[in-house]
XYZ file of C-alpha atoms in Angstrom:
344
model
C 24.389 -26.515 -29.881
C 23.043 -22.668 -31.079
C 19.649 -24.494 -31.185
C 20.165 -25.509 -27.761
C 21.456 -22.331 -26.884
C 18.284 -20.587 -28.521
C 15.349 -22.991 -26.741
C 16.956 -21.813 -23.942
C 17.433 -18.412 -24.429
C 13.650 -18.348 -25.860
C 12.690 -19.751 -22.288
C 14.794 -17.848 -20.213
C 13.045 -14.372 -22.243
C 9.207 -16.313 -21.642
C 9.974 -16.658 -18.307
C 10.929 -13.202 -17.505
C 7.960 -11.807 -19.288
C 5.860 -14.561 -17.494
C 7.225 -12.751 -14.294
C 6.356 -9.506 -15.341
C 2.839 -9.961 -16.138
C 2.861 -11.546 -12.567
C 3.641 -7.775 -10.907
C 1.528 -5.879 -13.935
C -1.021 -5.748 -10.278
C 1.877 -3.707 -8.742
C 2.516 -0.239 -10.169
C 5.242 1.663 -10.774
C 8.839 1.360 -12.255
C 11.141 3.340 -9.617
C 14.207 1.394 -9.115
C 13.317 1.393 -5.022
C 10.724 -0.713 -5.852
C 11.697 -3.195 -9.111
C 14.861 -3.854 -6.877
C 12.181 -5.214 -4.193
C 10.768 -6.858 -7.152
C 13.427 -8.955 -8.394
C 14.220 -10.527 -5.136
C 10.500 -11.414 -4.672
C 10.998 -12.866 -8.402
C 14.816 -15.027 -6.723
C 13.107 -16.882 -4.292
C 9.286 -17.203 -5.660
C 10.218 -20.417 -7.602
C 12.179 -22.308 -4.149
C 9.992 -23.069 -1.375
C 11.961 -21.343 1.069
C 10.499 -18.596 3.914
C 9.623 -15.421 3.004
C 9.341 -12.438 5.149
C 8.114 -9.105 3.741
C 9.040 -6.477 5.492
C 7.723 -2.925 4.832
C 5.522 0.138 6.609
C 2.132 -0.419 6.488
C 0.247 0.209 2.934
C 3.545 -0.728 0.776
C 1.661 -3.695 -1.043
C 3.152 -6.493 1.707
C 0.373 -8.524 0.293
C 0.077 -7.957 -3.422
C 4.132 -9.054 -3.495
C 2.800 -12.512 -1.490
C 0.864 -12.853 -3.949
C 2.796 -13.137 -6.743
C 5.851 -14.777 -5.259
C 2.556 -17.091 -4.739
C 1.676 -16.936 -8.622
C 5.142 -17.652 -9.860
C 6.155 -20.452 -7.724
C 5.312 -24.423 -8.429
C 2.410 -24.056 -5.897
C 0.482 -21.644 -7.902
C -2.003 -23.690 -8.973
C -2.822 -24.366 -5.156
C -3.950 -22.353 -2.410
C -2.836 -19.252 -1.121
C -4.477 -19.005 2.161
C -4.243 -15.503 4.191
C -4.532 -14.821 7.969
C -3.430 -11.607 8.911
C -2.475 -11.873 12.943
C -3.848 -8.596 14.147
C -7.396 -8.397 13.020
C -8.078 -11.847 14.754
C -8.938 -11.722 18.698
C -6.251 -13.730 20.975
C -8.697 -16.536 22.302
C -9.772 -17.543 18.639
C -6.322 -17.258 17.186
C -4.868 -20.447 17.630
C -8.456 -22.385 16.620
C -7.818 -19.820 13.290
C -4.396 -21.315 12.650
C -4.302 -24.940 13.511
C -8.073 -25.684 13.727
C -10.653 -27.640 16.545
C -12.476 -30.594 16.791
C -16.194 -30.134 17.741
C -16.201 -29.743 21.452
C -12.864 -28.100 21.737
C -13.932 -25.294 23.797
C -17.281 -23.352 24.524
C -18.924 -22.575 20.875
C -17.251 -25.249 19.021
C -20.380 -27.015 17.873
C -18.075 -28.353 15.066
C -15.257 -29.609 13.688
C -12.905 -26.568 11.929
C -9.903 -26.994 9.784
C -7.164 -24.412 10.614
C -5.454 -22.243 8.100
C -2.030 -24.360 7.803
C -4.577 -27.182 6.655
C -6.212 -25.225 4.346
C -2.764 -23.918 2.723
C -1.653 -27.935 2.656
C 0.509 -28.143 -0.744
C -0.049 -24.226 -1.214
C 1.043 -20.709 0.589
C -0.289 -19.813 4.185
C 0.604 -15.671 3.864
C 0.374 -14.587 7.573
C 0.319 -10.698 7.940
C 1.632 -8.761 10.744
C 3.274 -11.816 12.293
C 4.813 -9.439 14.881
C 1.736 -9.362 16.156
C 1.142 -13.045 17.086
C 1.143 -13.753 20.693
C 4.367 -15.230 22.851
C 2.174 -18.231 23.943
C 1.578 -19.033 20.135
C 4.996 -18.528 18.819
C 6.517 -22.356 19.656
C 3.777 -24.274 17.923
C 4.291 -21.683 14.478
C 7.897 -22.768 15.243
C 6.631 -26.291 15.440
C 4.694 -26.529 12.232
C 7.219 -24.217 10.285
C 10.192 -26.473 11.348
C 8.202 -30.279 11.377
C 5.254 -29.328 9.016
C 2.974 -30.912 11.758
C 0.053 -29.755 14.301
C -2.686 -30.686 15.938
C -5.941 -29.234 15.974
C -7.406 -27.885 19.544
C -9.078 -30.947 21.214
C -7.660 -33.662 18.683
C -4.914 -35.715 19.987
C -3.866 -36.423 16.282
C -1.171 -35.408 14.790
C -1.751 -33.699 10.525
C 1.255 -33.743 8.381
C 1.075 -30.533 5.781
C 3.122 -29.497 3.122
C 2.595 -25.403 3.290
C 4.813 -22.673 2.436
C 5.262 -19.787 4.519
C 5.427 -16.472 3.575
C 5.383 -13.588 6.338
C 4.890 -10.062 6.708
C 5.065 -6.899 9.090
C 5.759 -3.522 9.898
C 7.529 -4.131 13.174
C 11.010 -4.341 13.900
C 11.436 -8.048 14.719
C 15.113 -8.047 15.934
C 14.033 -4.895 18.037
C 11.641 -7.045 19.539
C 13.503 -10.711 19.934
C 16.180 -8.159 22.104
C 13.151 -7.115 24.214
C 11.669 -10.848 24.563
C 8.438 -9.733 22.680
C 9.257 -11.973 19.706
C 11.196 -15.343 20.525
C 14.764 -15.366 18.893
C 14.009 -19.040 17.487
C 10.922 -18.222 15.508
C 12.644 -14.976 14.012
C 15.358 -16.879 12.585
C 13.031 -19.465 11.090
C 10.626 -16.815 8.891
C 13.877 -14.402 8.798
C 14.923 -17.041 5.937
C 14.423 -14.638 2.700
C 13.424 -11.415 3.884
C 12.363 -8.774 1.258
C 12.093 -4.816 2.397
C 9.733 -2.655 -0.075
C 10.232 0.723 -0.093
C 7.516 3.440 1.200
C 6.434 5.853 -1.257
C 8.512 8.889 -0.092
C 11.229 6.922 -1.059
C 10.212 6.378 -4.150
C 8.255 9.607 -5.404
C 8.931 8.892 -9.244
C 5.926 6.219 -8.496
C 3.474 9.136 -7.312
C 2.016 10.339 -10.722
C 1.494 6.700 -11.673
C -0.112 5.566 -8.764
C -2.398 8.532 -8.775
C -3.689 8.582 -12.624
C -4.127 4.382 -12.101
C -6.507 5.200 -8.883
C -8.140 7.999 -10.706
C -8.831 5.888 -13.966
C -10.077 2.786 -11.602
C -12.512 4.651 -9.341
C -13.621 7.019 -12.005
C -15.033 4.092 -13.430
C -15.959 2.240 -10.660
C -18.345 5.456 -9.375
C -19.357 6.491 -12.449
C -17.397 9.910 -12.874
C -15.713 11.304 -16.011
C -12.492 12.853 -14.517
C -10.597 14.843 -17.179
C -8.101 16.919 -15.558
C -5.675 16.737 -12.576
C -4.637 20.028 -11.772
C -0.237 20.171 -12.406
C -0.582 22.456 -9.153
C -2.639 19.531 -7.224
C -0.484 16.920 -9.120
C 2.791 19.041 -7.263
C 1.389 18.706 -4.182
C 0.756 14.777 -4.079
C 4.682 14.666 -5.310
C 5.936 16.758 -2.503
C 3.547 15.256 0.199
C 4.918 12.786 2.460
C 2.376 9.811 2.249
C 2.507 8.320 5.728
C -0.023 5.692 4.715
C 2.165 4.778 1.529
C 0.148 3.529 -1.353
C -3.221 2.533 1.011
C -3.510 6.637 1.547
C -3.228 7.376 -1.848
C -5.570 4.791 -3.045
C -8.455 6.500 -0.018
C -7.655 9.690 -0.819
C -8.229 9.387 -4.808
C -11.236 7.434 -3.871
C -12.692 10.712 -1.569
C -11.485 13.409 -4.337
C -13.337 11.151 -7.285
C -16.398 11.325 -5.241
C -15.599 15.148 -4.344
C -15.247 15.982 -7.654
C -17.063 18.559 -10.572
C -17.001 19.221 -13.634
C -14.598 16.671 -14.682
C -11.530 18.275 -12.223
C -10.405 16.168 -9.194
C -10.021 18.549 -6.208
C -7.043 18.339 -3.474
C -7.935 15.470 -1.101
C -4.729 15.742 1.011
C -5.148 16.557 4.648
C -3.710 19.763 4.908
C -6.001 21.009 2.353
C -9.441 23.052 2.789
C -10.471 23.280 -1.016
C -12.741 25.886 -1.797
C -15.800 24.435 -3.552
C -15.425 24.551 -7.446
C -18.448 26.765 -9.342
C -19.312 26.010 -12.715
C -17.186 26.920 -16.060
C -17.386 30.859 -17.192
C -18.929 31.445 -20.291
C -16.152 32.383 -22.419
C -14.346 35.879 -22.444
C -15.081 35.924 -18.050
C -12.700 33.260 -17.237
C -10.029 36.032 -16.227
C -12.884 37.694 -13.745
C -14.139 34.627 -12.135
C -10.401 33.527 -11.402
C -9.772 36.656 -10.046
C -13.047 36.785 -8.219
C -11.898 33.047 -6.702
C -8.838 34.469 -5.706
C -10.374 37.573 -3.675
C -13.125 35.765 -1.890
C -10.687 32.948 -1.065
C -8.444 35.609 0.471
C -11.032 37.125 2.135
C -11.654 33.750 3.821
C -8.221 32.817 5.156
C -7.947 36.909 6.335
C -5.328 37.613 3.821
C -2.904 35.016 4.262
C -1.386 33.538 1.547
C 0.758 31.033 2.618
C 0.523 28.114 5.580
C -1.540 25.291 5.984
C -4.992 27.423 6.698
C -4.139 29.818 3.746
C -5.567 30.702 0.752
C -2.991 28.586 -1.544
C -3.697 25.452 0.260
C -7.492 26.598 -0.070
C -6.951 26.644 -3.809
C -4.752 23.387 -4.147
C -1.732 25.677 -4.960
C 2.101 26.280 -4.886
C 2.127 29.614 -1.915
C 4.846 31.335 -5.310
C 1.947 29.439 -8.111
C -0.477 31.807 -6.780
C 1.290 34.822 -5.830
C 1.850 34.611 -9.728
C -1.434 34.345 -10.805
C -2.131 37.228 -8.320
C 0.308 39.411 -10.315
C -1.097 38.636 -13.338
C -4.588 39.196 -12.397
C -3.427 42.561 -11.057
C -4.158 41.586 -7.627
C -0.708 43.098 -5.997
C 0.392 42.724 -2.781
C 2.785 46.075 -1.188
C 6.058 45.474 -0.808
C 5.135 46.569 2.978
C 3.452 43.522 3.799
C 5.302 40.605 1.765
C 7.364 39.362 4.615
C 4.522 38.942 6.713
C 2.601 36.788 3.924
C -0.617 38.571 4.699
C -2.820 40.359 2.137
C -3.721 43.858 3.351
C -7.083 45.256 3.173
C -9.265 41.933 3.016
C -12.047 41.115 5.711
């Protein structure tokens, strides 16, 4: 029996690290997000519906596929259509396929997606998107695992798993008729919710030195310092475009970059253009220097999105320090307006 009891607890601890090599693609370790996690990991190894639900950027299709790579299927195909990047007339041909003749420009015979995911995963993104007129043949196929191809009169049996995604409200939009109430119950099966970033900030740093380390390399840069003032900045910024943003943005500062420091990409941002290392014993003067000209720039304003702390990639109180120690003082006359008198 303690053998017994040890093959299995041997397995059970294989299998769990099995699962975590699976997501070793998806980074961070904020509990938002390894609670999304572990229900992906519940239902990867059943065959049952999967709807990912999540703003868009979150990684919808990084967690498809590895619910993908840790089911029984995993050695078959994982087919993707996302619903909004294909045009409405070539749609259905995309999902169920068409015999040659079908329609004008079918000069041959297609197979749809579902028959291309047959025994594997069809991962269909932004499945709020798919038309009304579609909807009851997904039902179909979901519910019967049959079709037809456009122009065929026969009828394909396939053996596909579903797993969904979107950004939409789906119950929202079965109570406005835009989504039939049917087809929402049938993907609604499993549905997983990952968190946006601003919800899970601890994940910011991470996400930012991976992107920096993988495009670094990819463009050929050395990149040896992120500033802990620009590093505050991505942790306080809100990240509308969730981890897709961050992933541009690094790209555009690694290619902005000199001398080895990555520069603030965020939108509200105008860096001021980085000039090569002081020879030692003039670092003091050139900061200071920076400082001046950048004020001179903004017309003495400090703080805001247009002044000179957001020039510099800056806290508005990080550089009123640095002003003090650099001796650069602003009158006690003028601090409530934020403006530095006597530039420009």
């Amino acid at each position: 029996m303690e053998i017994l009891n040890d093959v299995l607890t041997d397995v059970a601890a294989f299998e769990s690290r099995a699962a975590k090599r699976k997501f070793d693609h998806i980074i961070g370790s904020s509990a938002a997000l390894q609670s999304a996690l572990a229900e992906a990991e519940r239902v990867a190894s059943t065959d049952s519906t999967v709807l990912l639900l999540g703003e868009t950027g979150t990684g919808k299709e990084l967690v498809a596929r590895a619910i993908h790579d840790m089911s029984h299927r995993c050695d078959r195909p994982l087919v993707k259509l996302n619903c909004s990047a294909i045009p409405l007339d070539l749609l259905e041909s995309e999902l169920f396929g068409h015999e040659k003749g079908a329609f004008t420009g079918a000069v041959a015979q297609k197979p749809g997606r579902f028959e291309l995911a047959d025994t594997g995963t069809l991962f269909l993104d932004e499945i709020g998107d798919l038309p009304l007129a579609l909807q009851p043949k997904i039902l179909r196929v979901l519910q019967e695992q049959e079709f037809e191809r456009l122009g065929s009169g026969h009828t394909r049996r396939v053996n596909v798993r579903l797993i969904a995604a979107t950004h939409r409200d789906l119950a929202e939009m079965v109570q406005l008729k835009e989504f039939r109430s049917d087809l929402y119950y049938r993907v609604n099966v499993f549905p997983v919710v990952l968190p946006p970033l601003r919800e899970r900030r601890e994940d910011i740093r991470q996400l930012v030195l991976h992107f920096v380390k993988q495009f670094a390399r990819r463009i050929g840069k050395q990149i040896d310092e992120v500033p802990t003032a620009i590093m505050n900045e991505f942790l306080a910024y809100s990240w509308p475009g969730n981890i897709r943003e961050v992933q541009n943005l690094i790209e555009r500062a690694v290619i902005l970059s000199n001398h080895g420091v990555l520069p603030n990409p965020l939108p509200t941002a105008t860096p001021v253009p980085l000039t090569p290392p002081a020879p030692q014993g003039t670092f003091r003067e050139s900061q200071r220097e920076l400082i001046l000209k950048t004020l001179q720039i903004v017309g003495g304003m400090i703080g805001g999105p247009g002044g000179a702390a957001a020039r510099l990639g800056l806290k508005r109180t990080t550089l009123i320090t640095k002003m003090k120690n650099l001796g650069i003082y602003q009158p006690r006359s003028q601090r409530s307006t934020g403006k530095f008198p006597g530039i420009g």
